[in-house]
């Protein structure tokens, strides 16, 4: 998710509603109202609550991430009642919080850094580390928080001359490697507008550039995502003026960097290697590094209907095969928000006709609604690239709507966790 670029657990009461399982390939599993207190089955809970279970006040909560096993949820929030002693006041000032669902406790991770914004957290797959952006000394930097010890470590270090800030982190499965966007405070280098992709090895204390050297002027790099072992990074290369390899309308492309071999490969191409003719965004990579998903308005990657605005595409990095992923019930308007560790499942944000979030099983074609209202019907919501557990059974997301759970009266954007089954 781009920033500025165009990127207390509470048990709910209610009737237990049986959900009819979809048995046909391509069917949609409809989510019902939350299960009764202590019950199992599909249900929704609100994550960003105060220690006494009351609602968040003072601002909205956003950008939720969930650990692979579902124990931890990280998010940023403007609310000031989520932990005791939150003195980071000010208009629209955000903190990063970590909710431990096992112990029903919440921590403010950026508290030791003093006042300033913090946002866009991500959690390592092993559940040991959280990385996030934080504003310190008038600059955004990337920090890694060790959950067990509370230790904070700055990660945007060792970059090229002139690069002294960072944001948009992504973590390898064990937290050893941190991919991030490096920002410069001086005049940008020739051909580059803003930002390079770097990977920090926290074990050796070394940093290397992952994004390619641009061949045209005015390029910028963002949206990094990293494989579980830290060997592969996907990112977006963009330009306000267009003029990518696919033509003047090609304003953004998706690239894959193999840090072991040094290979750079464009991912948003046709099966025979022709570049996309329009912009591509929001790259995702599976934990095993074999699958990359992205969104694109290009019509030459795989044939699409003339009226289509954008589609989701999935590429097998080993075979080069690429496929188009249709939205819900054939709806053309959908984005991929998250991908499962083996590339089988996508978290789709559907809009235009069928609003809401769905987990799509690419093997069976089944779509499971994960943002239902209390009436079981789809509700508009958005999720981040770490919004789904490894098994796809839990999803975290944000929504400004007040009918996803009972008793929502704070008129703020909240973070929710959906148990799909």
GROMACS .gro file of C-alpha atoms in nm:
model
  421
    1UNK     CA    1   0.000   0.000   0.000
    2UNK     CA    2   0.147   0.331  -0.099
    3UNK     CA    3   0.156   0.621   0.143
    4UNK     CA    4   0.103   0.949  -0.036
    5UNK     CA    5   0.139   0.804  -0.385
    6UNK     CA    6  -0.153   0.715  -0.604
    7UNK     CA    7   0.033   0.352  -0.110
    8UNK     CA    8  -0.900  -0.495   2.300
    9UNK     CA    9  -1.060  -0.796   2.162
   10UNK     CA   10  -1.430  -0.799   2.237
   11UNK     CA   11  -1.660  -1.098   2.222
   12UNK     CA   12  -1.977  -1.019   2.036
   13UNK     CA   13  -2.324  -1.149   2.102
   14UNK     CA   14  -2.583  -1.233   1.842
   15UNK     CA   15  -2.773  -1.517   1.687
   16UNK     CA   16  -2.581  -1.811   1.547
   17UNK     CA   17  -2.653  -1.828   1.178
   18UNK     CA   18  -2.580  -2.141   0.980
   19UNK     CA   19  -2.385  -2.081   0.664
   20UNK     CA   20  -2.456  -2.294   0.361
   21UNK     CA   21  -2.130  -2.421   0.214
   22UNK     CA   22  -2.064  -2.355  -0.153
   23UNK     CA   23  -2.013  -2.688  -0.324
   24UNK     CA   24  -1.984  -2.578  -0.683
   25UNK     CA   25  -1.660  -2.449  -0.827
   26UNK     CA   26  -1.681  -2.073  -0.856
   27UNK     CA   27  -1.960  -2.040  -0.598
   28UNK     CA   28  -1.960  -1.763  -0.339
   29UNK     CA   29  -1.968  -1.848   0.030
   30UNK     CA   30  -2.175  -1.582   0.200
   31UNK     CA   31  -2.075  -1.477   0.551
   32UNK     CA   32  -2.344  -1.440   0.813
   33UNK     CA   33  -2.373  -1.237   1.134
   34UNK     CA   34  -2.120  -1.299   1.412
   35UNK     CA   35  -2.154  -1.621   1.608
   36UNK     CA   36  -2.277  -1.616   1.965
   37UNK     CA   37  -2.031  -1.545   2.244
   38UNK     CA   38  -1.787  -1.831   2.276
   39UNK     CA   39  -1.917  -1.989   1.957
   40UNK     CA   40  -1.730  -2.105   1.652
   41UNK     CA   41  -1.793  -2.062   1.281
   42UNK     CA   42  -1.786  -1.746   1.071
   43UNK     CA   43  -1.789  -1.431   1.282
   44UNK     CA   44  -1.648  -1.079   1.295
   45UNK     CA   45  -1.481  -0.901   1.587
   46UNK     CA   46  -1.351  -0.549   1.629
   47UNK     CA   47  -0.979  -0.526   1.707
   48UNK     CA   48  -0.915  -0.158   1.789
   49UNK     CA   49  -1.084  -0.140   2.127
   50UNK     CA   50  -0.980   0.008   2.462
   51UNK     CA   51  -0.860  -0.213   2.751
   52UNK     CA   52  -1.211  -0.223   2.896
   53UNK     CA   53  -1.359  -0.329   2.562
   54UNK     CA   54  -1.507   0.012   2.480
   55UNK     CA   55  -1.485   0.172   2.139
   56UNK     CA   56  -1.187   0.365   2.003
   57UNK     CA   57  -1.227   0.742   2.032
   58UNK     CA   58  -1.024   1.031   1.897
   59UNK     CA   59  -0.975   0.909   1.541
   60UNK     CA   60  -0.978   0.622   1.297
   61UNK     CA   61  -0.772   0.304   1.276
   62UNK     CA   62  -0.613   0.174   0.958
   63UNK     CA   63  -0.367  -0.055   0.777
   64UNK     CA   64  -0.416  -0.378   0.968
   65UNK     CA   65  -0.171  -0.668   0.941
   66UNK     CA   66  -0.209  -1.014   1.092
   67UNK     CA   67   0.056  -1.270   1.177
   68UNK     CA   68   0.060  -1.596   0.984
   69UNK     CA   69  -0.092  -1.786   1.278
   70UNK     CA   70  -0.349  -1.517   1.360
   71UNK     CA   71  -0.221  -1.440   1.710
   72UNK     CA   72  -0.108  -1.081   1.648
   73UNK     CA   73  -0.276  -0.791   1.472
   74UNK     CA   74  -0.086  -0.467   1.407
   75UNK     CA   75  -0.250  -0.145   1.294
   76UNK     CA   76  -0.208   0.230   1.314
   77UNK     CA   77  -0.459   0.458   1.479
   78UNK     CA   78  -0.537   0.817   1.567
   79UNK     CA   79  -0.738   0.703   1.871
   80UNK     CA   80  -0.598   0.797   2.213
   81UNK     CA   81  -0.772   0.547   2.442
   82UNK     CA   82  -0.636   0.215   2.315
   83UNK     CA   83  -0.359   0.199   2.577
   84UNK     CA   84  -0.311   0.388   2.903
   85UNK     CA   85  -0.095   0.700   2.892
   86UNK     CA   86  -0.116   0.768   2.518
   87UNK     CA   87   0.011   1.127   2.506
   88UNK     CA   88   0.095   1.139   2.135
   89UNK     CA   89  -0.169   1.404   2.075
   90UNK     CA   90  -0.233   1.621   1.774
   91UNK     CA   91  -0.452   1.640   1.470
   92UNK     CA   92  -0.439   1.313   1.277
   93UNK     CA   93  -0.132   1.184   1.461
   94UNK     CA   94  -0.109   0.806   1.431
   95UNK     CA   95   0.056   0.543   1.647
   96UNK     CA   96   0.131   0.179   1.569
   97UNK     CA   97  -0.039  -0.073   1.796
   98UNK     CA   98   0.005  -0.447   1.835
   99UNK     CA   99  -0.286  -0.655   1.960
  100UNK     CA  100  -0.204  -0.993   2.115
  101UNK     CA  101  -0.522  -1.194   2.072
  102UNK     CA  102  -0.398  -1.471   2.301
  103UNK     CA  103  -0.347  -1.244   2.603
  104UNK     CA  104  -0.606  -0.978   2.508
  105UNK     CA  105  -0.349  -0.700   2.544
  106UNK     CA  106  -0.244  -0.406   2.325
  107UNK     CA  107   0.091  -0.227   2.302
  108UNK     CA  108   0.191   0.105   2.144
  109UNK     CA  109   0.509   0.012   1.961
  110UNK     CA  110   0.642   0.355   1.869
  111UNK     CA  111   0.613   0.500   2.223
  112UNK     CA  112   0.992   0.492   2.289
  113UNK     CA  113   1.051   0.707   1.980
  114UNK     CA  114   0.866   1.006   2.121
  115UNK     CA  115   0.603   1.215   1.949
  116UNK     CA  116   0.540   1.183   1.577
  117UNK     CA  117   0.345   0.976   1.329
  118UNK     CA  118   0.391   0.602   1.294
  119UNK     CA  119   0.208   0.378   1.048
  120UNK     CA  120   0.203   0.086   0.803
  121UNK     CA  121   0.315  -0.204   1.020
  122UNK     CA  122   0.397  -0.553   0.895
  123UNK     CA  123   0.454  -0.872   1.098
  124UNK     CA  124   0.709  -1.144   1.025
  125UNK     CA  125   0.559  -1.485   0.951
  126UNK     CA  126   0.717  -1.636   1.261
  127UNK     CA  127   0.536  -1.380   1.479
  128UNK     CA  128   0.855  -1.243   1.635
  129UNK     CA  129   0.898  -0.902   1.471
  130UNK     CA  130   0.698  -0.601   1.359
  131UNK     CA  131   0.834  -0.342   1.114
  132UNK     CA  132   0.677  -0.001   1.067
  133UNK     CA  133   0.733   0.359   0.959
  134UNK     CA  134   0.794   0.622   1.226
  135UNK     CA  135   0.858   0.994   1.210
  136UNK     CA  136   1.165   1.090   1.411
  137UNK     CA  137   1.378   1.401   1.373
  138UNK     CA  138   1.152   1.531   1.100
  139UNK     CA  139   1.214   1.228   0.875
  140UNK     CA  140   1.038   0.897   0.825
  141UNK     CA  141   1.246   0.593   0.915
  142UNK     CA  142   1.188   0.217   0.926
  143UNK     CA  143   1.201   0.044   1.263
  144UNK     CA  144   1.184  -0.322   1.361
  145UNK     CA  145   1.028  -0.414   1.695
  146UNK     CA  146   1.105  -0.746   1.862
  147UNK     CA  147   0.782  -0.863   2.025
  148UNK     CA  148   0.939  -1.078   2.297
  149UNK     CA  149   1.188  -0.821   2.427
  150UNK     CA  150   1.041  -0.488   2.313
  151UNK     CA  151   1.371  -0.396   2.147
  152UNK     CA  152   1.352  -0.135   1.868
  153UNK     CA  153   1.604  -0.128   1.586
  154UNK     CA  154   1.629   0.117   1.298
  155UNK     CA  155   1.655  -0.059   0.961
  156UNK     CA  156   1.695   0.216   0.698
  157UNK     CA  157   2.073   0.237   0.733
  158UNK     CA  158   2.369   0.179   0.503
  159UNK     CA  159   2.207   0.317   0.188
  160UNK     CA  160   2.367   0.509  -0.095
  161UNK     CA  161   2.491   0.865  -0.042
  162UNK     CA  162   2.202   1.108  -0.001
  163UNK     CA  163   1.954   0.843   0.109
  164UNK     CA  164   1.877   0.893   0.475
  165UNK     CA  165   1.511   0.802   0.525
  166UNK     CA  166   1.288   0.503   0.470
  167UNK     CA  167   0.932   0.374   0.467
  168UNK     CA  168   0.701   0.093   0.346
  169UNK     CA  169   0.881  -0.205   0.507
  170UNK     CA  170   0.829  -0.572   0.427
  171UNK     CA  171   0.979  -0.856   0.635
  172UNK     CA  172   1.114  -1.198   0.550
  173UNK     CA  173   0.956  -1.486   0.741
  174UNK     CA  174   1.214  -1.481   1.022
  175UNK     CA  175   1.254  -1.103   1.027
  176UNK     CA  176   1.618  -1.117   0.921
  177UNK     CA  177   1.563  -0.923   0.598
  178UNK     CA  178   1.377  -0.594   0.568
  179UNK     CA  179   1.283  -0.457   0.227
  180UNK     CA  180   1.189  -0.089   0.222
  181UNK     CA  181   1.177   0.229   0.017
  182UNK     CA  182   1.483   0.444   0.075
  183UNK     CA  183   1.418   0.818   0.052
  184UNK     CA  184   1.670   1.093  -0.017
  185UNK     CA  185   1.682   1.438   0.137
  186UNK     CA  186   1.914   1.585  -0.127
  187UNK     CA  187   1.855   1.642  -0.499
  188UNK     CA  188   1.748   1.312  -0.660
  189UNK     CA  189   2.008   1.132  -0.870
  190UNK     CA  190   1.991   1.162  -1.247
  191UNK     CA  191   1.690   0.979  -1.395
  192UNK     CA  192   1.538   0.911  -1.052
  193UNK     CA  193   1.260   1.120  -0.898
  194UNK     CA  194   1.229   0.966  -0.555
  195UNK     CA  195   1.295   0.638  -0.380
  196UNK     CA  196   1.496   0.324  -0.430
  197UNK     CA  197   1.422  -0.024  -0.299
  198UNK     CA  198   1.673  -0.156  -0.046
  199UNK     CA  199   1.703  -0.477   0.157
  200UNK     CA  200   1.865  -0.471   0.499
  201UNK     CA  201   2.021  -0.787   0.641
  202UNK     CA  202   1.972  -0.736   1.014
  203UNK     CA  203   2.205  -1.025   1.101
  204UNK     CA  204   2.508  -0.892   0.913
  205UNK     CA  205   2.419  -0.522   0.938
  206UNK     CA  206   2.450  -0.473   0.562
  207UNK     CA  207   2.215  -0.309   0.311
  208UNK     CA  208   2.196  -0.363  -0.064
  209UNK     CA  209   1.998  -0.198  -0.339
  210UNK     CA  210   1.725  -0.420  -0.483
  211UNK     CA  211   1.562  -0.193  -0.742
  212UNK     CA  212   1.712  -0.178  -1.088
  213UNK     CA  213   1.902   0.115  -1.236
  214UNK     CA  214   1.647   0.300  -1.451
  215UNK     CA  215   1.700   0.345  -1.823
  216UNK     CA  216   1.469   0.647  -1.853
  217UNK     CA  217   1.449   0.972  -1.664
  218UNK     CA  218   1.194   1.054  -1.398
  219UNK     CA  219   1.157   0.706  -1.252
  220UNK     CA  220   1.065   0.620  -0.892
  221UNK     CA  221   1.039   0.292  -0.703
  222UNK     CA  222   0.798   0.182  -0.430
  223UNK     CA  223   0.567  -0.094  -0.297
  224UNK     CA  224   0.830  -0.358  -0.206
  225UNK     CA  225   0.730  -0.708  -0.099
  226UNK     CA  226   0.975  -0.985  -0.009
  227UNK     CA  227   0.972  -1.366  -0.017
  228UNK     CA  228   0.992  -1.571   0.302
  229UNK     CA  229   1.363  -1.644   0.265
  230UNK     CA  230   1.450  -1.287   0.168
  231UNK     CA  231   1.593  -1.383  -0.170
  232UNK     CA  232   1.328  -1.224  -0.395
  233UNK     CA  233   1.174  -0.878  -0.393
  234UNK     CA  234   0.894  -0.744  -0.609
  235UNK     CA  235   0.840  -0.371  -0.648
  236UNK     CA  236   0.679  -0.107  -0.866
  237UNK     CA  237   0.867   0.127  -1.099
  238UNK     CA  238   0.662   0.434  -1.189
  239UNK     CA  239   0.672   0.767  -1.365
  240UNK     CA  240   0.427   1.056  -1.367
  241UNK     CA  241   0.498   1.104  -1.734
  242UNK     CA  242   0.451   0.750  -1.857
  243UNK     CA  243   0.669   0.627  -2.139
  244UNK     CA  244   0.752   0.284  -2.006
  245UNK     CA  245   0.854  -0.006  -2.230
  246UNK     CA  246   0.487  -0.065  -2.315
  247UNK     CA  247   0.429   0.286  -2.452
  248UNK     CA  248   0.325   0.631  -2.337
  249UNK     CA  249   0.035   0.500  -2.123
  250UNK     CA  250   0.267   0.259  -1.944
  251UNK     CA  251   0.326   0.471  -1.633
  252UNK     CA  252   0.408   0.187  -1.391
  253UNK     CA  253   0.559  -0.161  -1.417
  254UNK     CA  254   0.619  -0.453  -1.181
  255UNK     CA  255   0.970  -0.592  -1.143
  256UNK     CA  256   1.116  -0.892  -0.962
  257UNK     CA  257   1.468  -0.880  -0.821
  258UNK     CA  258   1.648  -1.207  -0.747
  259UNK     CA  259   1.904  -1.107  -0.486
  260UNK     CA  260   2.097  -1.433  -0.518
  261UNK     CA  261   2.157  -1.414  -0.891
  262UNK     CA  262   2.124  -1.038  -0.945
  263UNK     CA  263   1.859  -1.094  -1.212
  264UNK     CA  264   1.598  -0.823  -1.271
  265UNK     CA  265   1.280  -0.933  -1.449
  266UNK     CA  266   0.972  -0.741  -1.556
  267UNK     CA  267   0.665  -0.929  -1.438
  268UNK     CA  268   0.377  -0.740  -1.602
  269UNK     CA  269   0.431  -0.879  -1.950
  270UNK     CA  270   0.254  -1.114  -2.185
  271UNK     CA  271   0.342  -1.483  -2.177
  272UNK     CA  272   0.592  -1.424  -2.459
  273UNK     CA  273   0.754  -1.124  -2.289
  274UNK     CA  274   0.585  -0.819  -2.442
  275UNK     CA  275   0.553  -0.539  -2.182
  276UNK     CA  276   0.216  -0.427  -2.050
  277UNK     CA  277   0.070  -0.135  -2.242
  278UNK     CA  278  -0.072   0.040  -1.935
  279UNK     CA  279   0.011   0.091  -1.570
  280UNK     CA  280   0.046  -0.197  -1.324
  281UNK     CA  281   0.036  -0.158  -0.945
  282UNK     CA  282   0.033  -0.324  -0.603
  283UNK     CA  283   0.270  -0.620  -0.644
  284UNK     CA  284   0.240  -0.919  -0.411
  285UNK     CA  285   0.471  -1.220  -0.382
  286UNK     CA  286   0.393  -1.553  -0.223
  287UNK     CA  287   0.613  -1.669   0.065
  288UNK     CA  288   0.772  -1.936  -0.155
  289UNK     CA  289   0.855  -1.675  -0.418
  290UNK     CA  290   0.688  -1.869  -0.698
  291UNK     CA  291   0.381  -1.652  -0.750
  292UNK     CA  292   0.347  -1.279  -0.810
  293UNK     CA  293   0.009  -1.105  -0.825
  294UNK     CA  294  -0.056  -0.749  -0.938
  295UNK     CA  295  -0.329  -0.520  -1.067
  296UNK     CA  296  -0.319  -0.372  -1.415
  297UNK     CA  297  -0.529  -0.181  -1.665
  298UNK     CA  298  -0.326  -0.326  -1.953
  299UNK     CA  299  -0.533  -0.517  -2.206
  300UNK     CA  300  -0.253  -0.705  -2.378
  301UNK     CA  301  -0.124  -0.919  -2.089
  302UNK     CA  302  -0.415  -1.159  -2.123
  303UNK     CA  303  -0.715  -1.068  -2.341
  304UNK     CA  304  -0.974  -0.871  -2.143
  305UNK     CA  305  -1.315  -0.727  -2.234
  306UNK     CA  306  -1.299  -0.387  -2.403
  307UNK     CA  307  -1.495  -0.221  -2.124
  308UNK     CA  308  -1.268  -0.353  -1.848
  309UNK     CA  309  -1.086  -0.091  -1.641
  310UNK     CA  310  -0.855  -0.312  -1.439
  311UNK     CA  311  -0.791  -0.677  -1.364
  312UNK     CA  312  -0.588  -0.892  -1.130
  313UNK     CA  313  -0.310  -1.098  -1.286
  314UNK     CA  314  -0.113  -1.386  -1.136
  315UNK     CA  315   0.225  -1.496  -1.270
  316UNK     CA  316   0.415  -1.819  -1.205
  317UNK     CA  317   0.774  -1.700  -1.174
  318UNK     CA  318   0.911  -2.047  -1.244
  319UNK     CA  319   0.722  -2.127  -1.566
  320UNK     CA  320   0.639  -1.771  -1.675
  321UNK     CA  321   0.272  -1.863  -1.716
  322UNK     CA  322   0.032  -1.578  -1.644
  323UNK     CA  323  -0.343  -1.577  -1.588
  324UNK     CA  324  -0.619  -1.324  -1.543
  325UNK     CA  325  -0.823  -1.350  -1.225
  326UNK     CA  326  -1.181  -1.238  -1.265
  327UNK     CA  327  -1.366  -1.062  -0.988
  328UNK     CA  328  -1.667  -1.186  -0.797
  329UNK     CA  329  -1.948  -1.319  -1.018
  330UNK     CA  330  -1.756  -1.200  -1.321
  331UNK     CA  331  -1.731  -0.845  -1.187
  332UNK     CA  332  -1.444  -0.669  -1.362
  333UNK     CA  333  -1.360  -0.434  -1.078
  334UNK     CA  334  -1.135  -0.607  -0.829
  335UNK     CA  335  -0.788  -0.560  -0.681
  336UNK     CA  336  -0.563  -0.815  -0.513
  337UNK     CA  337  -0.487  -0.699  -0.158
  338UNK     CA  338  -0.301  -1.004  -0.020
  339UNK     CA  339  -0.169  -1.344  -0.132
  340UNK     CA  340  -0.133  -1.675   0.050
  341UNK     CA  341   0.210  -1.831   0.119
  342UNK     CA  342   0.181  -2.083  -0.165
  343UNK     CA  343   0.000  -1.849  -0.404
  344UNK     CA  344  -0.323  -2.048  -0.396
  345UNK     CA  345  -0.541  -1.783  -0.228
  346UNK     CA  346  -0.593  -1.416  -0.297
  347UNK     CA  347  -0.766  -1.158  -0.083
  348UNK     CA  348  -0.971  -0.960  -0.336
  349UNK     CA  349  -1.115  -0.614  -0.289
  350UNK     CA  350  -1.423  -0.610  -0.509
  351UNK     CA  351  -1.598  -0.290  -0.611
  352UNK     CA  352  -1.820  -0.150  -0.884
  353UNK     CA  353  -2.090  -0.421  -0.868
  354UNK     CA  354  -2.003  -0.663  -0.588
  355UNK     CA  355  -1.857  -0.457  -0.304
  356UNK     CA  356  -1.658  -0.617  -0.025
  357UNK     CA  357  -1.359  -0.838   0.051
  358UNK     CA  358  -1.341  -1.199  -0.062
  359UNK     CA  359  -1.088  -1.479  -0.024
  360UNK     CA  360  -1.056  -1.640  -0.366
  361UNK     CA  361  -0.927  -1.995  -0.393
  362UNK     CA  362  -0.749  -2.008  -0.728
  363UNK     CA  363  -0.756  -2.388  -0.730
  364UNK     CA  364  -1.129  -2.439  -0.674
  365UNK     CA  365  -1.258  -2.099  -0.786
  366UNK     CA  366  -1.452  -2.055  -0.462
  367UNK     CA  367  -1.501  -1.702  -0.330
  368UNK     CA  368  -1.562  -1.652   0.042
  369UNK     CA  369  -1.706  -1.322   0.162
  370UNK     CA  370  -1.505  -1.190   0.458
  371UNK     CA  371  -1.658  -0.843   0.504
  372UNK     CA  372  -2.026  -0.911   0.567
  373UNK     CA  373  -2.252  -0.677   0.757
  374UNK     CA  374  -2.461  -0.794   1.047
  375UNK     CA  375  -2.722  -0.896   0.790
  376UNK     CA  376  -2.473  -1.121   0.610
  377UNK     CA  377  -2.457  -0.907   0.296
  378UNK     CA  378  -2.130  -0.764   0.153
  379UNK     CA  379  -1.993  -0.440   0.295
  380UNK     CA  380  -1.725  -0.212   0.155
  381UNK     CA  381  -1.386  -0.259   0.320
  382UNK     CA  382  -1.016  -0.238   0.243
  383UNK     CA  383  -0.723  -0.456   0.346
  384UNK     CA  384  -0.345  -0.443   0.331
  385UNK     CA  385  -0.090  -0.686   0.188
  386UNK     CA  386  -0.061  -0.864   0.524
  387UNK     CA  387  -0.433  -0.886   0.582
  388UNK     CA  388  -0.472  -1.265   0.568
  389UNK     CA  389  -0.340  -1.557   0.774
  390UNK     CA  390  -0.144  -1.834   0.606
  391UNK     CA  391  -0.447  -2.063   0.585
  392UNK     CA  392  -0.682  -1.788   0.466
  393UNK     CA  393  -0.920  -1.847   0.756
  394UNK     CA  394  -0.869  -1.509   0.925
  395UNK     CA  395  -0.868  -1.170   0.757
  396UNK     CA  396  -0.814  -0.823   0.905
  397UNK     CA  397  -0.942  -0.511   0.735
  398UNK     CA  398  -1.070  -0.159   0.790
  399UNK     CA  399  -1.411  -0.012   0.725
  400UNK     CA  400  -1.588   0.312   0.806
  401UNK     CA  401  -1.928   0.139   0.810
  402UNK     CA  402  -2.109   0.087   1.141
  403UNK     CA  403  -2.293  -0.239   1.077
  404UNK     CA  404  -2.017  -0.500   1.060
  405UNK     CA  405  -2.054  -0.571   1.431
  406UNK     CA  406  -2.328  -0.486   1.678
  407UNK     CA  407  -2.294  -0.170   1.886
  408UNK     CA  408  -2.065   0.027   1.656
  409UNK     CA  409  -2.140   0.389   1.746
  410UNK     CA  410  -1.805   0.570   1.736
  411UNK     CA  411  -1.846   0.697   1.376
  412UNK     CA  412  -1.482   0.615   1.301
  413UNK     CA  413  -1.297   0.381   1.069
  414UNK     CA  414  -1.229   0.065   1.269
  415UNK     CA  415  -1.016  -0.247   1.227
  416UNK     CA  416  -1.202  -0.578   1.214
  417UNK     CA  417  -1.102  -0.941   1.217
  418UNK     CA  418  -1.313  -1.190   1.025
  419UNK     CA  419  -1.308  -1.561   1.109
  420UNK     CA  420  -1.402  -1.711   0.773
  421UNK     CA  421  -1.482  -2.047   0.935
   0.00000   0.00000   0.00000
